[in-house]
């Protein structure tokens, strides 16, 4: 039987929303306070959902330790307590939470083979969240 | 179509063990969860039903009936129990969160009258939950 498992992780990072293809005025008009050149930070909550048949021998979709290990190594170690704008992923990509969701989706989709990735959901604050399920 | 979700909590203990595995294999696969003395969680259950709104009552489902069904079929059976030893499903199935969601679905689906069961979500902890939609 097919079920879906969601695991929630926390990380903290700073960012500045600024697009090189826009003028200064346009950046301020588009991003408002998020365009502050010094950046600002969030405590992000990341939810990773995998789906698949429940293995009759283990009662599990996949080994949770595998998922935790992968996300810790490939996602949290990379983004936690970092300035997102300084990372190669965002060298030419504005680190909005939309883009961050897609970047993290791609990392997990590409590298995690124990179960099928269904979606990535990120809460930037308690008031807003973003989901990405692939293209 | 409107979806209605009712939440409930129950506390239970469990451990993970497959009798077909060796002791070493059980420990390797299930880690600390293989401790046969068990350990416990405060589970949160979310039951989502769906249906058309009854024009006379304005309800998708009588919430009181749903609550009673959840209590009778699920909470009375699981709450403050050692799942492996006291709940029939888990005499033969490992009481993982996946299997709990499936077992709760199987208990509720035939008992719900007006509305159709849409999703069973079981939180084992605030940072781990499983959804089951009745898919084969």
Coordinates of C-alpha atoms in Angstrom, one line a residue:
Chain A
X1 CA 0.0 0.0 0.0
X2 CA 1.2 3.4 -0.9
X3 CA 1.8 6.0 1.8
X4 CA 3.5 9.4 2.2
X5 CA 6.0 10.3 4.9
X6 CA 6.9 13.8 5.7
X7 CA 9.9 14.8 7.8
X8 CA 10.4 18.4 9.1
X9 CA 13.7 20.0 9.6
X10 CA 14.8 23.5 10.7
X11 CA 17.6 25.7 9.4
X12 CA 18.5 29.3 9.7
X13 CA 19.9 31.5 7.0
X14 CA 20.2 35.0 5.8
X15 CA 19.4 36.4 2.3
X16 CA 18.8 39.6 0.4
X17 CA 16.4 39.7 -2.5
X18 CA 18.0 41.6 -5.3
X19 CA 17.9 41.0 -9.0
X20 CA 20.8 42.0 -11.2
X21 CA 18.5 42.5 -14.2
X22 CA 16.5 45.2 -12.4
X23 CA 17.4 48.8 -11.7
X24 CA 17.9 49.9 -8.1
X25 CA 14.5 51.5 -8.1
X26 CA 12.9 48.4 -9.5
X27 CA 14.6 46.2 -6.9
X28 CA 13.3 48.4 -4.1
X29 CA 9.8 48.5 -5.7
X30 CA 9.8 44.7 -6.1
X31 CA 11.4 43.5 -3.0
X32 CA 10.8 46.3 -0.5
X33 CA 12.5 45.7 2.8
X34 CA 13.9 42.4 1.6
X35 CA 16.2 44.4 -0.7
X36 CA 18.1 45.8 2.3
X37 CA 21.7 45.5 1.1
X38 CA 22.8 44.1 4.5
X39 CA 20.4 41.2 4.2
X40 CA 18.2 39.7 6.9
X41 CA 17.5 36.2 8.2
X42 CA 14.8 33.6 8.8
X43 CA 14.3 30.3 10.7
X44 CA 13.2 28.1 7.9
X45 CA 11.2 25.0 8.4
X46 CA 11.7 22.5 5.6
X47 CA 9.3 19.6 5.0
X48 CA 10.4 16.8 2.7
X49 CA 7.7 14.4 1.6
X50 CA 8.5 11.0 0.1
X51 CA 6.0 8.5 -1.1
X52 CA 6.0 4.8 -2.0
X53 CA 4.8 1.4 -1.1
X54 CA 5.2 0.4 2.5
X55 CA 7.8 -2.4 2.6
X56 CA 6.1 -5.4 4.3
X57 CA 9.3 -6.5 5.9
X58 CA 10.1 -3.2 7.6
X59 CA 6.7 -1.5 7.7
X60 CA 8.4 1.6 6.2
X61 CA 8.5 3.5 3.0
X62 CA 12.2 4.1 3.5
X63 CA 14.7 4.1 6.3
X64 CA 14.2 7.4 8.1
X65 CA 17.9 7.4 9.1
X66 CA 18.8 7.4 5.4
X67 CA 16.5 10.4 4.7
X68 CA 17.8 12.3 7.8
X69 CA 21.4 11.6 6.9
X70 CA 20.9 12.7 3.3
X71 CA 19.1 15.9 4.2
X72 CA 21.6 16.7 7.0
X73 CA 24.6 16.2 4.7
X74 CA 23.3 17.6 1.4
X75 CA 20.8 20.3 2.6
X76 CA 21.2 21.4 6.2
X77 CA 25.0 21.3 6.2
X78 CA 24.9 23.4 3.1
X79 CA 22.4 26.0 4.0
X80 CA 22.2 26.2 7.8
X81 CA 23.7 29.4 9.3
X82 CA 24.8 30.6 5.9
X83 CA 24.2 33.7 3.8
X84 CA 22.3 32.2 0.9
X85 CA 23.4 34.9 -1.5
X86 CA 27.0 33.8 -1.1
X87 CA 26.4 30.2 -2.1
X88 CA 27.0 28.9 -5.6
X89 CA 23.3 27.9 -5.9
X90 CA 22.3 31.5 -5.8
X91 CA 25.1 33.1 -7.8
X92 CA 22.7 33.9 -10.5
X93 CA 19.4 33.1 -8.8
X94 CA 17.5 35.4 -6.4
X95 CA 17.3 33.4 -3.1
X96 CA 13.5 33.8 -2.7
X97 CA 11.9 30.9 -0.9
X98 CA 10.3 29.9 -4.2
X99 CA 13.8 29.4 -5.7
X100 CA 15.1 27.8 -2.5
X101 CA 12.3 25.3 -2.6
X102 CA 13.2 24.3 -6.2
X103 CA 16.9 24.2 -5.4
X104 CA 16.3 21.8 -2.4
X105 CA 13.9 19.8 -4.4
X106 CA 16.5 19.3 -7.1
X107 CA 19.2 18.3 -4.6
X108 CA 16.9 15.7 -3.0
X109 CA 15.4 14.5 -6.3
X110 CA 18.8 14.0 -7.8
X111 CA 20.6 12.4 -4.8
X112 CA 18.1 10.5 -2.7
X113 CA 17.4 7.2 -4.1
X114 CA 15.7 5.3 -1.3
X115 CA 12.2 6.6 -2.0
X116 CA 10.4 8.8 -4.5
X117 CA 10.4 12.5 -3.6
X118 CA 6.8 13.9 -3.7
X119 CA 7.4 17.5 -2.7
X120 CA 9.4 20.0 -0.7
X121 CA 7.6 22.6 1.4
X122 CA 9.3 25.5 3.2
X123 CA 7.9 27.8 5.8
X124 CA 9.9 31.1 5.6
X125 CA 7.9 32.4 8.6
X126 CA 4.8 31.2 10.3
X127 CA 2.8 33.3 7.9
X128 CA 4.1 32.1 4.6
X129 CA 5.0 28.8 3.0
X130 CA 6.0 27.5 -0.4
X131 CA 5.7 24.1 -2.0
X132 CA 7.5 22.6 -5.0
X133 CA 6.6 19.3 -6.6
X134 CA 9.0 19.4 -9.6
X135 CA 8.4 20.8 -13.0
Chain B
X1 CA -16.8 18.9 -2.6
X2 CA -15.8 20.1 0.9
X3 CA -13.1 18.5 3.1
X4 CA -13.4 18.4 6.8
X5 CA -10.5 17.5 9.2
X6 CA -10.9 16.3 12.8
X7 CA -7.9 16.1 15.0
X8 CA -7.3 13.8 18.0
X9 CA -4.5 12.7 20.2
X10 CA -3.5 9.3 21.6
X11 CA -0.5 8.0 23.5
X12 CA 0.9 4.6 23.0
X13 CA 4.1 2.6 23.1
X14 CA 5.6 0.3 20.5
X15 CA 8.8 -1.2 19.2
X16 CA 10.0 -2.4 15.8
X17 CA 10.7 -6.0 15.3
X18 CA 10.5 -8.4 12.4
X19 CA 10.5 -12.1 13.6
X20 CA 12.0 -13.1 10.2
X21 CA 15.1 -11.0 10.9
X22 CA 18.0 -12.0 13.1
X23 CA 18.5 -9.9 16.3
X24 CA 21.4 -8.2 14.5
X25 CA 19.3 -7.4 11.5
X26 CA 16.5 -6.0 13.6
X27 CA 19.0 -3.7 15.4
X28 CA 20.6 -2.7 12.1
X29 CA 17.3 -1.9 10.4
X30 CA 15.3 -0.4 13.3
X31 CA 18.1 1.0 15.5
X32 CA 16.9 2.2 18.9
X33 CA 13.3 1.4 17.9
X34 CA 14.2 -2.3 18.2
X35 CA 14.4 -2.2 22.0
X36 CA 11.8 -4.9 22.9
X37 CA 10.8 -3.1 26.1
X38 CA 9.2 -0.5 23.8
X39 CA 9.1 3.3 23.9
X40 CA 6.2 5.7 23.5
X41 CA 4.9 8.7 21.6
X42 CA 2.1 11.3 21.9
X43 CA 0.5 10.7 18.5
X44 CA -1.7 13.3 16.8
X45 CA -4.3 11.9 14.4
X46 CA -5.9 13.9 11.7
X47 CA -8.9 12.4 9.9
X48 CA -10.1 14.1 6.7
X49 CA -13.4 13.3 5.2
X50 CA -14.9 14.7 2.0
X51 CA -18.4 15.1 0.6
X52 CA -21.0 17.5 -0.7
X53 CA -22.5 19.9 1.8
X54 CA -26.0 18.7 2.9
X55 CA -28.3 21.7 1.9
X56 CA -30.5 21.1 4.9
X57 CA -27.8 20.9 7.7
X58 CA -25.0 22.8 6.0
X59 CA -22.7 19.9 7.1
X60 CA -20.5 17.6 5.2
X61 CA -20.7 15.2 8.1
X62 CA -22.2 15.2 11.6
X63 CA -19.0 16.1 13.5
X64 CA -20.4 14.5 16.6
X65 CA -20.8 11.1 14.8
X66 CA -17.3 11.4 13.3
X67 CA -15.9 12.1 16.7
X68 CA -17.7 9.2 18.3
X69 CA -16.6 6.9 15.5
X70 CA -13.0 8.0 15.9
X71 CA -13.2 7.3 19.6
X72 CA -14.9 3.9 19.3
X73 CA -12.9 2.5 16.4
X74 CA -9.5 4.1 16.9
X75 CA -8.8 5.9 20.2
X76 CA -10.3 3.4 22.5
X77 CA -8.3 0.7 20.9
X78 CA -4.9 2.6 20.6
X79 CA -4.8 5.1 23.5
X80 CA -2.5 4.1 26.4
X81 CA -1.7 0.7 24.8
X82 CA 1.4 -1.2 23.9
X83 CA 0.6 -1.5 20.2
X84 CA 2.7 -4.7 19.6
X85 CA 1.0 -6.6 22.4
X86 CA -2.5 -5.2 22.6
X87 CA -3.7 -4.2 19.2
X88 CA -4.7 -7.1 16.9
X89 CA -3.2 -5.6 13.7
X90 CA 0.2 -5.3 15.2
X91 CA 0.5 -8.8 16.4
X92 CA 1.5 -9.5 12.8
X93 CA 2.4 -6.1 11.4
X94 CA 5.2 -3.8 12.6
X95 CA 3.6 -0.7 14.3
X96 CA 5.4 1.9 12.2
X97 CA 3.7 5.2 11.6
X98 CA 3.1 4.0 8.0
X99 CA 1.3 0.9 9.3
X100 CA -0.6 2.9 12.0
X101 CA -2.0 5.2 9.3
X102 CA -3.1 2.2 7.2
X103 CA -4.6 0.4 10.2
X104 CA -6.5 3.5 11.2
X105 CA -7.8 3.9 7.7
X106 CA -8.9 0.3 7.6
X107 CA -10.7 0.7 10.9
X108 CA -12.5 3.9 9.9
X109 CA -13.3 3.6 6.2
X110 CA -16.1 0.9 6.6
X111 CA -17.6 2.7 9.6
X112 CA -18.1 6.2 8.1
X113 CA -21.6 6.6 6.7
X114 CA -22.4 10.0 5.2
X115 CA -18.9 11.2 4.2
X116 CA -16.1 9.5 2.4
X117 CA -12.7 9.1 4.1
X118 CA -10.1 11.2 2.2
X119 CA -6.9 11.1 4.3
X120 CA -5.5 9.7 7.5
X121 CA -2.5 11.6 8.8
X122 CA -0.6 10.4 11.8
X123 CA 2.0 12.5 13.5
X124 CA 4.4 10.4 15.5
X125 CA 6.2 13.6 16.6
X126 CA 5.8 17.2 15.5
X127 CA 8.5 16.7 12.9
X128 CA 7.4 13.3 11.4
X129 CA 4.1 12.4 9.9
X130 CA 2.6 9.9 7.5
X131 CA -0.4 10.4 5.1
X132 CA -2.5 7.5 3.8
X133 CA -5.2 8.0 1.1
X134 CA -6.3 4.4 0.8
X135 CA -4.1 3.8 -2.2
X136 CA -3.3 0.1 -3.0

